[in-house]
mmCIF file of C-alpha atoms in Angstrom:
data_model
loop_
_atom_site.group_PDB
_atom_site.id
_atom_site.type_symbol
_atom_site.label_atom_id
_atom_site.label_comp_id
_atom_site.label_asym_id
_atom_site.label_seq_id
_atom_site.Cartn_x
_atom_site.Cartn_y
_atom_site.Cartn_z
ATOM 1 C CA UNK V 26 13.997 -3.389 -6.361
ATOM 2 C CA UNK V 27 13.034 0.318 -5.056
ATOM 3 C CA UNK V 28 16.235 0.147 -3.200
ATOM 4 C CA UNK V 29 18.269 -1.551 -6.140
ATOM 5 C CA UNK V 30 17.103 1.797 -8.114
ATOM 6 C CA UNK V 31 17.747 4.338 -5.074
ATOM 7 C CA UNK V 32 21.278 3.261 -5.227
ATOM 8 C CA UNK V 33 21.878 3.212 -8.993
ATOM 9 C CA UNK V 34 20.386 6.541 -9.076
ATOM 10 C CA UNK V 35 22.361 8.025 -5.710
ATOM 11 C CA UNK V 36 25.523 6.611 -7.729
ATOM 12 C CA UNK V 37 24.419 8.671 -10.682
ATOM 13 C CA UNK V 38 23.890 12.072 -8.669
ATOM 14 C CA UNK V 39 26.807 11.537 -6.692
ATOM 15 C CA UNK V 40 29.195 11.165 -10.305
ATOM 16 C CA UNK V 41 27.060 14.368 -11.669
ATOM 17 C CA UNK V 42 27.541 16.551 -8.668
ATOM 18 C CA UNK V 43 31.344 15.509 -8.925
ATOM 19 C CA UNK V 44 31.599 16.718 -12.520
ATOM 20 C CA UNK V 45 29.910 19.611 -11.943
ATOM 21 C CA UNK V 46 31.582 20.535 -8.891
ATOM 22 C CA UNK V 47 34.943 19.942 -10.875
ATOM 23 C CA UNK V 48 33.523 22.233 -13.375
ATOM 24 C CA UNK V 49 32.480 24.934 -10.967
ATOM 25 C CA UNK V 50 36.053 24.651 -9.197
ATOM 26 C CA UNK V 51 37.910 24.917 -12.579
ATOM 27 C CA UNK V 52 35.700 28.146 -13.799
ATOM 28 C CA UNK V 53 35.396 30.451 -10.584
ATOM 29 C CA UNK V 54 37.613 28.620 -8.173
ATOM 30 C CA UNK V 55 34.892 28.280 -5.579
ATOM 31 C CA UNK V 56 35.750 25.277 -3.593
ATOM 32 C CA UNK V 57 33.192 25.085 -1.063
ATOM 33 C CA UNK V 58 30.841 23.800 -4.542
ATOM 34 C CA UNK V 59 31.984 20.045 -3.914
ATOM 35 C CA UNK V 60 31.076 19.982 -0.118
ATOM 36 C CA UNK V 61 27.774 21.894 -0.909
ATOM 37 C CA UNK V 62 26.515 19.624 -3.383
ATOM 38 C CA UNK V 63 27.764 16.667 -1.891
ATOM 39 C CA UNK V 64 25.964 17.582 1.243
ATOM 40 C CA UNK V 65 22.581 17.751 -1.202
ATOM 41 C CA UNK V 66 23.403 14.329 -2.600
ATOM 42 C CA UNK V 67 23.370 13.098 0.888
ATOM 43 C CA UNK V 68 20.471 14.660 2.030
ATOM 44 C CA UNK V 69 18.470 13.475 -1.208
ATOM 45 C CA UNK V 70 19.901 10.277 -0.660
ATOM 46 C CA UNK V 71 18.932 10.073 3.252
ATOM 47 C CA UNK V 72 15.514 11.489 2.386
ATOM 48 C CA UNK V 73 15.281 8.365 0.344
ATOM 49 C CA UNK V 74 16.342 5.820 2.181
ATOM 50 C CA UNK V 75 14.103 7.139 4.989
ATOM 51 C CA UNK V 76 10.989 6.855 2.993
ATOM 52 C CA UNK V 77 11.888 3.039 1.570
ATOM 53 C CA UNK V 78 12.704 2.095 4.977
ATOM 54 C CA UNK V 79 9.477 3.249 6.226
ATOM 55 C CA UNK V 80 7.421 1.693 3.444
ATOM 56 C CA UNK V 81 9.213 -1.760 4.442
ATOM 57 C CA UNK V 82 8.669 -1.561 8.065
ATOM 58 C CA UNK V 83 4.658 -0.936 7.291
ATOM 59 C CA UNK V 84 4.858 -3.862 4.931
ATOM 60 C CA UNK V 85 6.746 -6.146 7.340
ATOM 61 C CA UNK V 86 4.303 -5.480 10.038
ATOM 62 C CA UNK V 87 1.313 -5.949 7.927
ATOM 63 C CA UNK V 88 -0.099 -2.436 7.760
ATOM 64 C CA UNK V 89 -3.426 -1.344 6.458
ATOM 65 C CA UNK V 90 -2.585 0.610 2.778
ATOM 66 C CA UNK V 91 -2.867 3.848 3.302
ATOM 67 C CA UNK V 92 -5.088 4.532 0.527
ATOM 68 C CA UNK V 93 -7.981 2.280 1.696
ATOM 69 C CA UNK V 94 -10.260 3.193 4.543
ATOM 70 C CA UNK V 95 -11.241 -0.034 6.624
ATOM 71 C CA UNK V 96 -14.722 1.968 7.615
ATOM 72 C CA UNK V 97 -15.787 2.661 3.807
ATOM 73 C CA UNK V 98 -15.071 -0.691 2.762
ATOM 74 C CA UNK V 99 -17.079 -2.272 5.477
ATOM 75 C CA UNK V 100 -19.930 -0.032 5.235
ATOM 76 C CA UNK V 101 -19.893 -1.140 1.428
ATOM 77 C CA UNK V 102 -19.778 -4.636 2.284
ATOM 78 C CA UNK V 103 -22.806 -4.392 4.752
ATOM 79 C CA UNK V 104 -24.534 -2.541 2.061
ATOM 80 C CA UNK V 105 -24.852 -5.814 0.068
ATOM 81 C CA UNK V 106 -28.233 -7.152 0.417
ATOM 82 C CA UNK V 107 -28.610 -10.020 2.927
ATOM 83 C CA UNK V 108 -25.367 -9.109 5.092
ATOM 84 C CA UNK V 109 -25.979 -8.817 8.273
ATOM 85 C CA UNK V 110 -22.270 -8.211 9.916
ATOM 86 C CA UNK V 111 -18.784 -7.654 8.810
ATOM 87 C CA UNK V 112 -16.254 -9.074 11.377
ATOM 88 C CA UNK V 113 -12.660 -9.899 11.600
ATOM 89 C CA UNK V 114 -12.055 -7.372 8.279
ATOM 90 C CA UNK V 115 -8.246 -7.061 7.582
ATOM 91 C CA UNK V 116 -6.421 -5.801 4.755
ATOM 92 C CA UNK V 117 -3.014 -5.808 4.575
ATOM 93 C CA UNK V 118 -0.034 -5.031 1.953
ATOM 94 C CA UNK V 119 1.791 -8.185 0.978
ATOM 95 C CA UNK V 120 4.436 -6.532 -1.033
ATOM 96 C CA UNK V 121 4.459 -2.909 -3.100
ATOM 97 C CA UNK V 122 1.261 -3.024 -4.862
ATOM 98 C CA UNK V 123 -0.324 -6.131 -3.744
ATOM 99 C CA UNK V 124 -3.000 -6.475 -0.914
ATOM 100 C CA UNK V 125 -4.493 -9.176 0.631
ATOM 101 C CA UNK V 126 -7.942 -8.815 2.258
ATOM 102 C CA UNK V 127 -9.721 -10.983 4.789
ATOM 103 C CA UNK V 128 -13.518 -10.888 6.112
ATOM 104 C CA UNK V 129 -16.248 -12.689 7.992
ATOM 105 C CA UNK V 130 -19.647 -11.949 6.570
ATOM 106 C CA UNK V 131 -22.911 -12.873 8.527
ATOM 107 C CA UNK V 132 -26.051 -13.161 6.308
ATOM 108 C CA UNK V 133 -29.887 -13.581 7.429
ATOM 109 C CA UNK V 134 -31.470 -16.497 7.252
ATOM 110 C CA UNK V 135 -34.604 -14.773 6.392
ATOM 111 C CA UNK V 136 -33.155 -12.906 3.470
ATOM 112 C CA UNK V 137 -33.425 -14.279 0.084
ATOM 113 C CA UNK V 138 -30.300 -13.783 -0.793
ATOM 114 C CA UNK V 139 -27.958 -17.299 -1.219
ATOM 115 C CA UNK V 140 -24.535 -17.514 0.110
ATOM 116 C CA UNK V 141 -23.496 -17.578 -3.432
ATOM 117 C CA UNK V 142 -24.865 -14.484 -4.013
ATOM 118 C CA UNK V 143 -23.500 -12.634 -1.348
ATOM 119 C CA UNK V 144 -19.947 -14.161 -1.937
ATOM 120 C CA UNK V 145 -20.126 -13.396 -5.842
ATOM 121 C CA UNK V 146 -21.029 -9.780 -4.784
ATOM 122 C CA UNK V 147 -18.684 -9.233 -2.331
ATOM 123 C CA UNK V 148 -15.350 -10.591 -4.629
ATOM 124 C CA UNK V 149 -16.831 -8.542 -7.691
ATOM 125 C CA UNK V 150 -16.533 -5.559 -4.786
ATOM 126 C CA UNK V 151 -13.141 -6.245 -3.534
ATOM 127 C CA UNK V 152 -11.907 -6.977 -6.786
ATOM 128 C CA UNK V 153 -13.009 -4.305 -9.191
ATOM 129 C CA UNK V 154 -13.454 -1.587 -6.748
ATOM 130 C CA UNK V 155 -10.533 -1.999 -4.143
ATOM 131 C CA UNK V 156 -8.628 -4.083 -6.727
ATOM 132 C CA UNK V 157 -7.268 -6.195 -4.487
ATOM 133 C CA UNK V 158 -7.101 -9.942 -6.297
ATOM 134 C CA UNK V 159 -6.099 -11.844 -3.354
ATOM 135 C CA UNK V 160 -9.150 -12.060 -0.849
ATOM 136 C CA UNK V 161 -10.359 -14.538 1.145
ATOM 137 C CA UNK V 162 -14.013 -14.199 2.140
ATOM 138 C CA UNK V 163 -16.086 -16.045 4.598
ATOM 139 C CA UNK V 164 -19.789 -16.523 4.197
ATOM 140 C CA UNK V 165 -21.631 -17.433 7.820
ATOM 141 C CA UNK V 166 -25.489 -17.810 8.005
ATOM 142 C CA UNK V 167 -26.971 -15.719 11.287
ATOM 143 C CA UNK V 168 -29.555 -18.354 12.863
ATOM 144 C CA UNK V 169 -31.411 -15.749 14.412
#
């Protein structure tokens, strides 16, 4: 959708630049207005296209969203009562604005926290603090 929006916007800017260049040429006779405005519009389109391509490649390669700190998330999950270790933490972008998280949490067998308590706290943290609606959290008991 962003690509379609940029396409329409570039067409509009190109038309406005042509009208402005025409007015400048008619009123001043300065013929360089057209190529200068064309170059400015081409640079703006190129910059937007590069950003769109960069974001698209990031999604296709399942990169971690830039606004999320994996180390901080791991520490927050470790701070949940009963969690002994956090492993296989993966966060990626499915599409613009929609992230997915998967993680394995090991809980101590000697802790009073139950499997359901830890799962609920982890799900609540992921949903409310990180705003990630799609998550898979696997809870395992540490036999030690």
